[in-house]
Each structure stands twice: as C-alpha cells, then as structure tokens.
PDB file of C-alpha atoms and ligand atoms in Angstrom:
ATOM      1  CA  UNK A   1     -43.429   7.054 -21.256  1.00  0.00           C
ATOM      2  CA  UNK A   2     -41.699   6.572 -24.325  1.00  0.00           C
ATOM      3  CA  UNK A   3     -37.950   4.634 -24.254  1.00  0.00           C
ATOM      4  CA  UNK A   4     -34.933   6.643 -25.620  1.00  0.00           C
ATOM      5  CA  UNK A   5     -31.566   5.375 -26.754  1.00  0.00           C
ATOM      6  CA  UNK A   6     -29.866   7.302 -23.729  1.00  0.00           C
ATOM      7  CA  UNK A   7     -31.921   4.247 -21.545  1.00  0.00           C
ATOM      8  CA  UNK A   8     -30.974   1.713 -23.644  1.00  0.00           C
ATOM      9  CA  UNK A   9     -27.554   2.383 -23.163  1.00  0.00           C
ATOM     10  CA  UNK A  10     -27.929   3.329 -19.361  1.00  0.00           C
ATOM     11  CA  UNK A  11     -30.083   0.309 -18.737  1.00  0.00           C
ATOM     12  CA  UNK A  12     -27.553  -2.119 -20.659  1.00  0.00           C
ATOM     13  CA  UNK A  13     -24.674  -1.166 -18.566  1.00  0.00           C
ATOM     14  CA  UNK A  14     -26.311  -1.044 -15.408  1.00  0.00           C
ATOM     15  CA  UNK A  15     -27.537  -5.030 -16.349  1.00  0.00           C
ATOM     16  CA  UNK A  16     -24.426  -6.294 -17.657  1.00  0.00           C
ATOM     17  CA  UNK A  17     -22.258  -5.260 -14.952  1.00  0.00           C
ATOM     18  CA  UNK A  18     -24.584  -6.437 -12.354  1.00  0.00           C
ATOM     19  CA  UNK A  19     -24.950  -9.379 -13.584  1.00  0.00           C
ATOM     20  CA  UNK A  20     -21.201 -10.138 -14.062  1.00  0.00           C
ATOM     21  CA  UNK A  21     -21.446  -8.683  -9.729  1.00  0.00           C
ATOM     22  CA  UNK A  22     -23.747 -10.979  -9.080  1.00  0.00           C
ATOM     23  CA  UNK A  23     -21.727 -13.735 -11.199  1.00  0.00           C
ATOM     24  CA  UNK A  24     -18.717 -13.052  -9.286  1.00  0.00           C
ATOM     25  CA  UNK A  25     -19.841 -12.784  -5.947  1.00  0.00           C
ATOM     26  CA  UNK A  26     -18.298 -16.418  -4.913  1.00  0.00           C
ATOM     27  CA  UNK A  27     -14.599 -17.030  -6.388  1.00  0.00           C
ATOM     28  CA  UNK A  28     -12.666 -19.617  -6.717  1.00  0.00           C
ATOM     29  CA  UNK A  29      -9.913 -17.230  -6.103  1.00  0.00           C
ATOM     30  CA  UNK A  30      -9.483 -13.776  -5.333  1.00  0.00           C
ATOM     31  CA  UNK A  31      -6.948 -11.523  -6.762  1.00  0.00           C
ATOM     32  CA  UNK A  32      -6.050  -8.205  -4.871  1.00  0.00           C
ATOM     33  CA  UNK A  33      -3.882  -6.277  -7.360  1.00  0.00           C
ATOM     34  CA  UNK A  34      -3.787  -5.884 -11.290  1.00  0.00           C
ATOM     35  CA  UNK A  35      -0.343  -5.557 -11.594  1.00  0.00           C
ATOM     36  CA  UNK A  36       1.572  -7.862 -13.681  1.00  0.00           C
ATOM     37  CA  UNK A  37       2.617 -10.777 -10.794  1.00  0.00           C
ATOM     38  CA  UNK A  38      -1.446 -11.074 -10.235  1.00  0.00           C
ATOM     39  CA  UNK A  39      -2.248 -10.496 -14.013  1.00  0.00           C
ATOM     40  CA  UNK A  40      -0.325 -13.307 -15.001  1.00  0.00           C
ATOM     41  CA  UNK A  41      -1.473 -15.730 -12.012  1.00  0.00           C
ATOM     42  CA  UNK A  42      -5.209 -14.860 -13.151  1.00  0.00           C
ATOM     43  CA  UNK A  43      -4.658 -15.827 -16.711  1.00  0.00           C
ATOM     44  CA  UNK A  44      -3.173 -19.529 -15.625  1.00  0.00           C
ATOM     45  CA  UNK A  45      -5.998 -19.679 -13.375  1.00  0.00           C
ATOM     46  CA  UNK A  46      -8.751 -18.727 -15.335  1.00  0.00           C
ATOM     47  CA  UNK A  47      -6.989 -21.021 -18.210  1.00  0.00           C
ATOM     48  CA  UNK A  48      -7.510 -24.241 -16.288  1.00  0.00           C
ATOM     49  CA  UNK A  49     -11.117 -23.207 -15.262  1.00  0.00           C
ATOM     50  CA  UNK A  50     -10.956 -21.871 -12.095  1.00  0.00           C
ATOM     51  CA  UNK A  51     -13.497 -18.532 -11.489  1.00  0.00           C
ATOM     52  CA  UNK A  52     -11.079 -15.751 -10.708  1.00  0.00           C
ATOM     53  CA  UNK A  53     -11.308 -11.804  -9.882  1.00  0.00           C
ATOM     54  CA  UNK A  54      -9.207  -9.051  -9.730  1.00  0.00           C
ATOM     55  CA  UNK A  55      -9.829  -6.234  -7.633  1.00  0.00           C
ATOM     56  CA  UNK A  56      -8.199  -3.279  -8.362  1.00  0.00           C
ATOM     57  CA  UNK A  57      -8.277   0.069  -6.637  1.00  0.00           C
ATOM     58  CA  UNK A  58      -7.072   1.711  -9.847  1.00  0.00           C
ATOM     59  CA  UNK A  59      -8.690   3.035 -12.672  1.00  0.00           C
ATOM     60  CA  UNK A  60      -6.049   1.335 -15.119  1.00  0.00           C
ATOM     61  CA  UNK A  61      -4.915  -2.037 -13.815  1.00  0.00           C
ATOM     62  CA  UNK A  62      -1.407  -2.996 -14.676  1.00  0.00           C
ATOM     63  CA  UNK A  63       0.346  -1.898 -11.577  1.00  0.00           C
ATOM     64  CA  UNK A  64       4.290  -0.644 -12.042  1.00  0.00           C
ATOM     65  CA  UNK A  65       4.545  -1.720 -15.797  1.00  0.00           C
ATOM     66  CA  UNK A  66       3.138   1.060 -17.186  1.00  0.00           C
ATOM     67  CA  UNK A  67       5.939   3.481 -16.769  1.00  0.00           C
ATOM     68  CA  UNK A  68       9.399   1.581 -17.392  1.00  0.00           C
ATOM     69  CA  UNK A  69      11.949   2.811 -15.516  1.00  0.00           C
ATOM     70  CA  UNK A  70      11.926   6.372 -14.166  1.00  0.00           C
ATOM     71  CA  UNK A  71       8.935   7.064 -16.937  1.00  0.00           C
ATOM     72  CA  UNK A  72      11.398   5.739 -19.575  1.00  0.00           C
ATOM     73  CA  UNK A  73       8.498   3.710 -20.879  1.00  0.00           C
ATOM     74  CA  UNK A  74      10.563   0.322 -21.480  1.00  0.00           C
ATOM     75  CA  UNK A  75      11.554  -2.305 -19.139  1.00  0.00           C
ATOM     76  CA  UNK A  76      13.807  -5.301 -18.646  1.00  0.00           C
ATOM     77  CA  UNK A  77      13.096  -9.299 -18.655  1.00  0.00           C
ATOM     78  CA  UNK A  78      15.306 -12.052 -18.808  1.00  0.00           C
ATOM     79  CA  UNK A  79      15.374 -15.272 -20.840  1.00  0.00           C
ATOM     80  CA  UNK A  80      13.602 -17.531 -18.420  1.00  0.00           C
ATOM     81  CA  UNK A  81      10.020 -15.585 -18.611  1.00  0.00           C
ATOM     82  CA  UNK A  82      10.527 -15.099 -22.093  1.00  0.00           C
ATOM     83  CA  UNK A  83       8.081 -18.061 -22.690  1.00  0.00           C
ATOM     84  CA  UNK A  84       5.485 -15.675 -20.621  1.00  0.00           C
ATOM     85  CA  UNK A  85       5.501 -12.818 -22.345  1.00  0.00           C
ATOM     86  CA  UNK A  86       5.326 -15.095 -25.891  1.00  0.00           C
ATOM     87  CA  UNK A  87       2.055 -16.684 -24.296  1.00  0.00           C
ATOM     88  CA  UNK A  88       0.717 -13.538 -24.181  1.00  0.00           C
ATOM     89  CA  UNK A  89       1.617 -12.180 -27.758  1.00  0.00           C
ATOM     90  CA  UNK A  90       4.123  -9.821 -25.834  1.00  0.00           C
ATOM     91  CA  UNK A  91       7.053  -8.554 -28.090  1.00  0.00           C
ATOM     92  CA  UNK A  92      10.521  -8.202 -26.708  1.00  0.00           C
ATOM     93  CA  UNK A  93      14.071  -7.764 -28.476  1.00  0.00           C
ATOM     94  CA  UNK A  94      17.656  -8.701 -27.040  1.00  0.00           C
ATOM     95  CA  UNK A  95      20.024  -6.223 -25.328  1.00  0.00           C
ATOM     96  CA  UNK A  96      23.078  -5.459 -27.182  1.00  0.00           C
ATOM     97  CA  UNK A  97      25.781  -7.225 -25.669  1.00  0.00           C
ATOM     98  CA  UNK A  98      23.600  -8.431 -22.522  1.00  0.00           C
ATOM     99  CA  UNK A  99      23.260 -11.821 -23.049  1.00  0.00           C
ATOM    100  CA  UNK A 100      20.151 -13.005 -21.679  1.00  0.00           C
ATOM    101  CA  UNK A 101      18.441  -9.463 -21.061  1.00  0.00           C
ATOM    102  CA  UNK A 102      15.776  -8.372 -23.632  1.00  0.00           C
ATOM    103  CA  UNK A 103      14.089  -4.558 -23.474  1.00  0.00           C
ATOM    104  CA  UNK A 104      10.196  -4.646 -23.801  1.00  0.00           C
ATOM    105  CA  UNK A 105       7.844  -1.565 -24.644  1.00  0.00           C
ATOM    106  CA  UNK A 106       5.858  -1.504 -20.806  1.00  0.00           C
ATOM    107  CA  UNK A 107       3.014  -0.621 -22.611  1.00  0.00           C
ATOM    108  CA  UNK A 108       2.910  -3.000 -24.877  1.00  0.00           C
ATOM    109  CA  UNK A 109       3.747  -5.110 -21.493  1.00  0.00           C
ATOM    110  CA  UNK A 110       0.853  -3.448 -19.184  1.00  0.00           C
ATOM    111  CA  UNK A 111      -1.879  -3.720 -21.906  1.00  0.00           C
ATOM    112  CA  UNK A 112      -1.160  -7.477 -23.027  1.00  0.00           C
ATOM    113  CA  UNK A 113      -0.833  -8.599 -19.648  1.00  0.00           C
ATOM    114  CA  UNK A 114      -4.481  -7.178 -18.831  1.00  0.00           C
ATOM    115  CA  UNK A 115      -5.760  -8.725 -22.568  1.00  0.00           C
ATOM    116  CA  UNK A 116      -4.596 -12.167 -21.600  1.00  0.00           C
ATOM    117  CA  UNK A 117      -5.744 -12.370 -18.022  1.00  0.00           C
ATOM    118  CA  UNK A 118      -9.066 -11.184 -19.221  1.00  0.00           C
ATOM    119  CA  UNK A 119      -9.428 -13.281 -22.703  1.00  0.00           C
ATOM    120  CA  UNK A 120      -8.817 -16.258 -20.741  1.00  0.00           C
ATOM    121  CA  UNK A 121     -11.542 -15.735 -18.353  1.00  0.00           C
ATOM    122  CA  UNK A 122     -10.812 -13.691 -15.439  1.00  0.00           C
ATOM    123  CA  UNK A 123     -13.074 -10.900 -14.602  1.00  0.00           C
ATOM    124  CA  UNK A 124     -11.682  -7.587 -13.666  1.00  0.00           C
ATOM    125  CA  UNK A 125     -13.259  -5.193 -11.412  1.00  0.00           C
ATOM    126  CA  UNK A 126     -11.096  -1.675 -11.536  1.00  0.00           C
ATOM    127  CA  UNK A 127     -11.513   1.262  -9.579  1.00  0.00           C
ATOM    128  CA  UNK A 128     -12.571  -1.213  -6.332  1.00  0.00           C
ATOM    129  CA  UNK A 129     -10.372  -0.936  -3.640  1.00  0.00           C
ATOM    130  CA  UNK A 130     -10.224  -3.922  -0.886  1.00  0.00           C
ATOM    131  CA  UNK A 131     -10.347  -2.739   2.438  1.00  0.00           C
ATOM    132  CA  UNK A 132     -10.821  -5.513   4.674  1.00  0.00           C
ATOM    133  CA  UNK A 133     -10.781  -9.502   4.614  1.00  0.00           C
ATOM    134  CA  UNK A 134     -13.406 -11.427   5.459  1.00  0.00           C
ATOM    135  CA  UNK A 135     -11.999 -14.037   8.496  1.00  0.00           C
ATOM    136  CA  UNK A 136     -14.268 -16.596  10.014  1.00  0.00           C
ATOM    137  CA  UNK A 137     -13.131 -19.318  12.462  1.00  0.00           C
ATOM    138  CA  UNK A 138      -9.912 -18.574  12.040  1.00  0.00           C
ATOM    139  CA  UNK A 139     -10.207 -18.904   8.455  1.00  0.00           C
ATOM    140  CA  UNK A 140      -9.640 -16.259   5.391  1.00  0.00           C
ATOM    141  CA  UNK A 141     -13.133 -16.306   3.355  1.00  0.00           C
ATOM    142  CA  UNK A 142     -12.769 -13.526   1.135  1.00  0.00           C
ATOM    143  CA  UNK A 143     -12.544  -9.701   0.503  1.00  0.00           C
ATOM    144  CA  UNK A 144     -14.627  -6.708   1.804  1.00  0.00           C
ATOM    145  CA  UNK A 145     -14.661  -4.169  -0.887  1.00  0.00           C
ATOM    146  CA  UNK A 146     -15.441  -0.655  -1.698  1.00  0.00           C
ATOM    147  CA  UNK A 147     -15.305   1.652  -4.652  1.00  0.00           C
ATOM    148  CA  UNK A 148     -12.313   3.673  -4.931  1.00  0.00           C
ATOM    149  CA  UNK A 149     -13.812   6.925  -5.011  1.00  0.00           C
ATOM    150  CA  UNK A 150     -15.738   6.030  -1.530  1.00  0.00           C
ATOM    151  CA  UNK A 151     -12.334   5.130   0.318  1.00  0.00           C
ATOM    152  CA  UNK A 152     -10.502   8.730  -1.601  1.00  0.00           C
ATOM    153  CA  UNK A 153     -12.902  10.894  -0.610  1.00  0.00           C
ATOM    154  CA  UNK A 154     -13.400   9.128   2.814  1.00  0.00           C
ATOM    155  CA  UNK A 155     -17.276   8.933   3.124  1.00  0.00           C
ATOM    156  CA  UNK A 156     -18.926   6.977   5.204  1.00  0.00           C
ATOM    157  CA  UNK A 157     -19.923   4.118   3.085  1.00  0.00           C
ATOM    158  CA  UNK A 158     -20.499   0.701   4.514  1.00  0.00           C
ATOM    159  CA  UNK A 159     -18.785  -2.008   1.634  1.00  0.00           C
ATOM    160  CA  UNK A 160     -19.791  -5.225   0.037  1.00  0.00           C
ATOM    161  CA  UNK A 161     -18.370  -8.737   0.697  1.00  0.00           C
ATOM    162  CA  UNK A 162     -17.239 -10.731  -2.003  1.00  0.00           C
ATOM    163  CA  UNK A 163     -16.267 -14.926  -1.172  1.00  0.00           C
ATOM    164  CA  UNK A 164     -13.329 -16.949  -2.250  1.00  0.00           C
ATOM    165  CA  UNK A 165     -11.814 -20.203  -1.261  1.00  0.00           C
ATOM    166  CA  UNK A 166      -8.192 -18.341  -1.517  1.00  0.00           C
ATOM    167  CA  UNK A 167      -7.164 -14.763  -1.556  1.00  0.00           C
ATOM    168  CA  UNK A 168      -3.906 -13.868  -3.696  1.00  0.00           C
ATOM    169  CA  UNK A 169      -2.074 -10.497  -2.250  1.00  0.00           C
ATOM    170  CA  UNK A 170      -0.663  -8.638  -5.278  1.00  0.00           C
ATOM    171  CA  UNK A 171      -0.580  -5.580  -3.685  1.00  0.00           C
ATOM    172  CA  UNK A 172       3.183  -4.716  -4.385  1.00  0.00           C
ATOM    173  CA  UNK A 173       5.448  -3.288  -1.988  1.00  0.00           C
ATOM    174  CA  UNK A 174       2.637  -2.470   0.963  1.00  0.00           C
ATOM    175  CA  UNK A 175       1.810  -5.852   1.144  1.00  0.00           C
ATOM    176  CA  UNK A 176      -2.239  -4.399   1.659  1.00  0.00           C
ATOM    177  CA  UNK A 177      -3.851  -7.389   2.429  1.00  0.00           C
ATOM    178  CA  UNK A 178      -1.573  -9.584   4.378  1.00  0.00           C
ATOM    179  CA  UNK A 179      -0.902  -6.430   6.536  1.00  0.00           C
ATOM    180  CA  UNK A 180      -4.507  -6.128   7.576  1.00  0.00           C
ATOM    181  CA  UNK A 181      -4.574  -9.878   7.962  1.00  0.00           C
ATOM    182  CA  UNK A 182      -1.873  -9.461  10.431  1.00  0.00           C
ATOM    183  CA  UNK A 183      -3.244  -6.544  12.235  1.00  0.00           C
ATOM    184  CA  UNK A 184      -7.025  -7.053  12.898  1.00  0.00           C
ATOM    185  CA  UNK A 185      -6.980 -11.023  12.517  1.00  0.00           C
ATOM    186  CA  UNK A 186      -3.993 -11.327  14.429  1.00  0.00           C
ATOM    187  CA  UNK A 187      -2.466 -14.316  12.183  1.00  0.00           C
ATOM    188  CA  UNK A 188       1.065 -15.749  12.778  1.00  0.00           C
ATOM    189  CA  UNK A 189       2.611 -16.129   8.782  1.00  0.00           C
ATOM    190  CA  UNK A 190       4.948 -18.787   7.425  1.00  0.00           C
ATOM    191  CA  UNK A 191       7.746 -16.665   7.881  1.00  0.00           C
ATOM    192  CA  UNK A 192      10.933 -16.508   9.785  1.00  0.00           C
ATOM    193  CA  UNK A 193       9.410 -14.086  12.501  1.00  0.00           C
ATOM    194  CA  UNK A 194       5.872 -14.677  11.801  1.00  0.00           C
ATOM    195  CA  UNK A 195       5.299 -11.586  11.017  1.00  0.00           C
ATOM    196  CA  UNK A 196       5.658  -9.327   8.468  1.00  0.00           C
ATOM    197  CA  UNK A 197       9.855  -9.331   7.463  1.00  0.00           C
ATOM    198  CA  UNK A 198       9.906  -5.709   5.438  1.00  0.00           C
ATOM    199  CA  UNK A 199      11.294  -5.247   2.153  1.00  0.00           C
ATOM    200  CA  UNK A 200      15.194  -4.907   1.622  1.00  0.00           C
ATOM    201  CA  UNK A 201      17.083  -2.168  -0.513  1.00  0.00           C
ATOM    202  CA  UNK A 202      18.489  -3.093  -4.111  1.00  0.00           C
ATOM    203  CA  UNK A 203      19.694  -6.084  -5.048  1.00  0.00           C
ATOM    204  CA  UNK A 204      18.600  -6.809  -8.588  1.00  0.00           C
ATOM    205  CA  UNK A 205      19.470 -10.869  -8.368  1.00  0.00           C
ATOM    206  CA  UNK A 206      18.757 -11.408  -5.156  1.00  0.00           C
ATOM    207  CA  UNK A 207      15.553  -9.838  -5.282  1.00  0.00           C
ATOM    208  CA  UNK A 208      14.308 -11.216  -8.700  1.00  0.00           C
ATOM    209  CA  UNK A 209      15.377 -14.924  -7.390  1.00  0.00           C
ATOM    210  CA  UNK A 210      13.819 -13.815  -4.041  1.00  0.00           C
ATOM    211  CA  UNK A 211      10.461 -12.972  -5.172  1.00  0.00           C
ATOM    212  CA  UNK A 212      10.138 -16.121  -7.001  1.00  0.00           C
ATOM    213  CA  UNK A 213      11.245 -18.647  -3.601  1.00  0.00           C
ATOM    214  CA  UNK A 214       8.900 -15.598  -1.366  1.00  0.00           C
ATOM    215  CA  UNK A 215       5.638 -16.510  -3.527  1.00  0.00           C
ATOM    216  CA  UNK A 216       3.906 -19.106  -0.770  1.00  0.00           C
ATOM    217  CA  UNK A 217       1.278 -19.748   0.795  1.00  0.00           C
ATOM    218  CA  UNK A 218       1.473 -17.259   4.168  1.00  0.00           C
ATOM    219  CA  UNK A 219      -1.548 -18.321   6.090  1.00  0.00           C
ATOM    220  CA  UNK A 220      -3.868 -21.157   4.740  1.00  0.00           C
ATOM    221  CA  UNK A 221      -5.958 -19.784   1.986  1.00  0.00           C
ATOM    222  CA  UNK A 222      -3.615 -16.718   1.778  1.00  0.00           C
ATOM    223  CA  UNK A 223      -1.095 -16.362  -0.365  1.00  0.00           C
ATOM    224  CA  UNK A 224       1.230 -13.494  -1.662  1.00  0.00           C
ATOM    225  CA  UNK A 225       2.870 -12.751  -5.397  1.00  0.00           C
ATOM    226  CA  UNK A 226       4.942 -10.261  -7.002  1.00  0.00           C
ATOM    227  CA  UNK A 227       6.138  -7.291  -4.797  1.00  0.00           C
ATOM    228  CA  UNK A 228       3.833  -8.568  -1.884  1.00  0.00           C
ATOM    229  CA  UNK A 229       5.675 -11.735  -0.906  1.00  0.00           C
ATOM    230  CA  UNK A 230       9.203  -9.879  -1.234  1.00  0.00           C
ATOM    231  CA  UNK A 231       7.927  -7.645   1.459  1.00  0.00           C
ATOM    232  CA  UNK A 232       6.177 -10.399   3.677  1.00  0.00           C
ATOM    233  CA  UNK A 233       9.457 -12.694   3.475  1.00  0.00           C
ATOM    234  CA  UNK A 234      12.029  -9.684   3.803  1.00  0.00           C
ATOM    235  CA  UNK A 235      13.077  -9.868   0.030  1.00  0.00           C
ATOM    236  CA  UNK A 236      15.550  -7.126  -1.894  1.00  0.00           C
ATOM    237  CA  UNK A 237      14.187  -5.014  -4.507  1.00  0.00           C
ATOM    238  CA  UNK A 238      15.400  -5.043  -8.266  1.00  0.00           C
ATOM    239  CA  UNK A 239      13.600  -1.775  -9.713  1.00  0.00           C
ATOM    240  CA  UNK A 240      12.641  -2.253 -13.226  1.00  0.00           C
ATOM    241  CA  UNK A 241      13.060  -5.478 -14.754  1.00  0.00           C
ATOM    242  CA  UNK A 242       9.753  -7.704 -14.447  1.00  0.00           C
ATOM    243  CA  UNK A 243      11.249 -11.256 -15.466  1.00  0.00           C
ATOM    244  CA  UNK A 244      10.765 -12.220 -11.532  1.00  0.00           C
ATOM    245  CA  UNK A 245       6.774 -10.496 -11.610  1.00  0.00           C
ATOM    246  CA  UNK A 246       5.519 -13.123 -14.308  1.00  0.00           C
ATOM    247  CA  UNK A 247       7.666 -15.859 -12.748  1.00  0.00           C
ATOM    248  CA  UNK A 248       5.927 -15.397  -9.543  1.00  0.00           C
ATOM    249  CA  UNK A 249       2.350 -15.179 -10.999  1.00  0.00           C
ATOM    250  CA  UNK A 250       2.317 -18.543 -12.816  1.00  0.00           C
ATOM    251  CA  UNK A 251       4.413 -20.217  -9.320  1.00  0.00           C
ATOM    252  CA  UNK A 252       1.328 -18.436  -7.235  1.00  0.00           C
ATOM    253  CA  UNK A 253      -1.107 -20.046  -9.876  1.00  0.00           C
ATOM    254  CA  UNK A 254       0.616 -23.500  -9.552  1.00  0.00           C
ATOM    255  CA  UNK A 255       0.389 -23.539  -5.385  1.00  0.00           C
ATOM    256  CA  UNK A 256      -3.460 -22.249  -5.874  1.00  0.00           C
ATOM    257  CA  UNK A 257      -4.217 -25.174  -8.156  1.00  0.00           C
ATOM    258  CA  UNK A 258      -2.424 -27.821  -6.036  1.00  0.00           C
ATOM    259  CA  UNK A 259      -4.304 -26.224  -2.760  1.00  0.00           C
ATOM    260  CA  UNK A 260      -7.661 -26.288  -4.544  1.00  0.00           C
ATOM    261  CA  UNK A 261      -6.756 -29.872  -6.740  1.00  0.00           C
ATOM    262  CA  UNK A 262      -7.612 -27.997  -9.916  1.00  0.00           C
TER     263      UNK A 262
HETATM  264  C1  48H B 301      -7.109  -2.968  -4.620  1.00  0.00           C
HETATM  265  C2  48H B 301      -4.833  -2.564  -4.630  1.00  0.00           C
HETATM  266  C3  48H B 301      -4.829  -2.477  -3.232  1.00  0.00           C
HETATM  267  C4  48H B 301      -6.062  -2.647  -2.544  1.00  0.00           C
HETATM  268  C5  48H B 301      -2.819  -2.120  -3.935  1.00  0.00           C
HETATM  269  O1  48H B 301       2.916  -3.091  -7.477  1.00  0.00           O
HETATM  270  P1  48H B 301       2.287  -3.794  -8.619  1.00  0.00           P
HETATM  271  O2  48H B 301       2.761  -3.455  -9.971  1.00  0.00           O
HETATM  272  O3  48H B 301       2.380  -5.379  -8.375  1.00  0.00           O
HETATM  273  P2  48H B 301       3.512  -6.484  -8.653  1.00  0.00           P
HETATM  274  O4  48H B 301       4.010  -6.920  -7.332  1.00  0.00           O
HETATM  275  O5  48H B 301       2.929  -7.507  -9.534  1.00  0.00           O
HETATM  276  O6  48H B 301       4.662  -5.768  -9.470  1.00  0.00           O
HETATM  277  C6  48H B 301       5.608  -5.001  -8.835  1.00  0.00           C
HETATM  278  C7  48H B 301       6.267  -4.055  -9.839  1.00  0.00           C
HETATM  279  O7  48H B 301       5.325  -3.238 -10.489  1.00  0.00           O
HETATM  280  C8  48H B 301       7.219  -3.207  -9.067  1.00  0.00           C
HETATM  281  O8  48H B 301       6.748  -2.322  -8.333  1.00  0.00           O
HETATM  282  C9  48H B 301       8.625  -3.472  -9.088  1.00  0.00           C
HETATM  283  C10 48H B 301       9.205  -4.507  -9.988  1.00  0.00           C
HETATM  284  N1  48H B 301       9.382  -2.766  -8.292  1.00  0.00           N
HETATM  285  C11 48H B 301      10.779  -2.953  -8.084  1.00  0.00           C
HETATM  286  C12 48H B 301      11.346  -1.821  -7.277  1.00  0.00           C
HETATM  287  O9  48H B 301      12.557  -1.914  -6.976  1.00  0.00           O
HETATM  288  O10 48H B 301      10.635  -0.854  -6.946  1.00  0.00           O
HETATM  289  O11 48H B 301       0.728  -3.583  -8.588  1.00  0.00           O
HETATM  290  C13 48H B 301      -0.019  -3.673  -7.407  1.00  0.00           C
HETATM  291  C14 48H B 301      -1.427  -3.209  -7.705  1.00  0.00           C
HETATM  292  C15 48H B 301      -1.514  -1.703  -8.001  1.00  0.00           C
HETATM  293  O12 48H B 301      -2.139  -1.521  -9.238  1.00  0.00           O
HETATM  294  C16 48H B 301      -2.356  -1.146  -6.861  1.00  0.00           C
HETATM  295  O13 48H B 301      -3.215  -0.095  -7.267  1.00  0.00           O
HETATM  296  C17 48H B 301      -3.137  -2.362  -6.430  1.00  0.00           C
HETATM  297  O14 48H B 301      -2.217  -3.447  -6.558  1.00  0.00           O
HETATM  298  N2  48H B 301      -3.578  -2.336  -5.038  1.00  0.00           N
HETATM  299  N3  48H B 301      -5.952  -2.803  -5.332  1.00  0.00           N
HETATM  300  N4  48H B 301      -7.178  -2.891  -3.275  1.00  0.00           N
HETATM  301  N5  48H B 301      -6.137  -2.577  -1.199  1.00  0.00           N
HETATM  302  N6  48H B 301      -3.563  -2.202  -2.826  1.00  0.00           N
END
C-alpha cells in the first residue's frame, strides 16, 4: 500500500486536532460564545496561564462584531476600553465632535479580537454547539457538546462531555447556557428574582454601564459576560457600540481568576 500526499494531509489533520481534543478535554475554564465579551475574557485568561476553550456553534467566531451597525461594517467604542482594543493591535479613530466616541472598522474588530484570544493561548473550537451542562451534586462541571451540523440538521447524535472548573456564558442576548441551567438543573441565580430577569429595550448608557455591574458570578462556577449577563440581570440594550463587550470580558476574567486564585 503505498502512502500519498492526500494521507499525509488527511492523517495530519485528523492527529493534530485530536490531539488538541484530547488536550482540552479538562479546562480550567470554559467559554460558551466567541463573540467579543468572551473573546476578550479568554485572552486575559489564557494570558495569566489558565487552560481556556471556546466553544462556538458558528463557523466564524466573533459574534455581533462582524457586521457594525445595520451591516454598516463599523462600530462604536468609547474612551475607557480604548486601552483594550490597543492590547490587541485594534485601530480606532475619534468621532468628529463626539468627544470620547471613536468609530472602529468591525472587521478589523471581529478578526483581532479572535487573533489575540488565540495568540495568547486559548483554544478555539468553532462550529461546536453546547447543548447541555454537565451538573453533579449540585455543582456545574462542564459542557456537553455537539457539532453544529448534528444539532442543524437534528440527527440523533449522542454528544461529548468536555470538564471545567467554571463555565463563562457568552451566549449574547439568549442567555443559552444559564437558561438550560435554570430549566433542567433547576438553580436559583444571584439575581433579584432568582431567575432569569429578561433583557430591557434601548438605553445606550444604561445598558453599556449595565452590562459591565451584570457580569457576576450567577451560580457558583457559573458566570455570565457580554449580552448574557444583561439578559440574566434584566439589563437595557445599547445596539452597536462594543466599549461595554470588552469591559465585561476582562471584569468576567478578573472574578474567574479571584474564584480559581490564579
Ligand atoms: C455555542 C453559542 C451558543 C451555544 C450562542 O452575541 P455575541 O456577539 O456576544 P457578546 O455578548 O459578547 O456581544 C454582544 C454583541 O455582539 C451584541 O449583540 C450587542 C452589542 N447588541 C446590542 C443590541 O442592542 O442588540 O456572540 C455570542 C456568540 C455567537 O457567536 C453565537 O453563535 C454563540 O455565542 N453561541 N455557541 N453553543 N449554545 N449560543
């Protein structure tokens, strides 16, 4: 049987993404989400040496960056995550006659978030989709995941498990995984009612300051960025401008780190 160049190349995909499987099967934290809240929190993470994943049920992580506001493919920030995007080699320039505001190309913004969060370390897996947590003794112990295609075209494929000490929900508006939490482990969250509050209607300063103080821990080992904790903690939207998103990844980063003493 003689060895071709189509099974070297088979053979060296099918080991190198096994192995970084198999490599990732235990997390220090898991990430449910590539959009830019969780791609920021993964880059601080993985920058002070914890082993973090991102699960993503898209082919193209980034989230809601990638197309601006209402496709125009640019988006908003303010001054105080400035020092984010500069961390990540993102470029930005100053509104005319905004002071404080600055525009940003949200491709630019989508594809350097992903860079960073995976230069520093964090493994992505794309095109996975998390469909259940794993809950033992009234604990959260990590994700239950399936490929994307599997869950679209509804077969009947059992998943795979995948551990982690702590569980970040970047989900966005839906809230995914703190949902499910709620529904089939029956958890009570640090919120006002317990339970999920809903998300609000538009409010741009409210809801960027909002998803900031709404990025907590919900249930112990659980915790919510981004989108996600606005809708847990019953926070207003504030459509395109992201300065709140990167805020709340690095302040999700810093309550995983002081949970886990890292
Ligand atoms: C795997 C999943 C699952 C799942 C969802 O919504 P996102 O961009 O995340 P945030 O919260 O960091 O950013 C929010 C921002 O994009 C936004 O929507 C804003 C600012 N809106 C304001 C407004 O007024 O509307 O990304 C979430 C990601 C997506 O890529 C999903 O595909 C992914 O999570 N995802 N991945 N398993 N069960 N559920």
């Amino acid at each position: 049987m003689s060895h071709s160049v189509e099974n070297t190349i088979s053979a060296a995909i099918i080991k190198s993404f096994s192995g970084k499987f198999l490599d990732n099967l235990a997390l220090d934290v898991a990430i449910v989400g590539g959009g830019p809240s969780a791609l920021v929190a993964a880059k601080t993470l993985a920058q002070n040496g914890l082993k973090v994943a991102i699960f993503e049920r898209k082919l193209a992580p980034g989230g809601g960056t990638w197309g601006g506001g209402m496709l125009f493919n640019e988006v908003v920030v303010q001054d105080e995550a400035l020092e984010i995007l500069d961390d990540f080699s993102i470029g930005h320039k100053p509104v005319e006659d905004a002071p404080g505001y600055h525009t940003l190309d949200s491709v630019e913004m989508a594809s350097g978030l992903i860079f960073g969060a995976l230069k520093a370390g964090a493994k992505m897996f794309n095109s996975v989709s998390v469909e259940d947590i794993i809950f033992k003794e009234g604990k959260v112990g990590g994700l239950v995941i399936n490929w994307t295609p599997v869950e679209r075209l509804g077969m009947h494929v059992d998943p795979l498990t995948v551990t982690a000490d702590c569980v970040l929900d970047g989900t966005g508006h839906p809230s995914e995984i703190i949902n499910l939490a709620v529904n089939k482990a029956h958890i009570c969250l640090n919120t006002e009612s317990g339970g999920i509050m809903g998300e609000r209607p538009m409010w741009v300063d409210s809801g960027e300051a909002s998803t900031v103080a709404n990025t907590q821990e919900y249930f112990p080992g659980l915790f919510a960025c981004g989108m996600s904790a606005n809708n847990v903690a019953g926070g207003y939207r504030m459509g395109p401008i992201f300065g709140g998103m990167l805020l709340s990844g690095r302040k999700a980063a810093k309550l995983i780190m002081e949970k886990l003493h890292a």
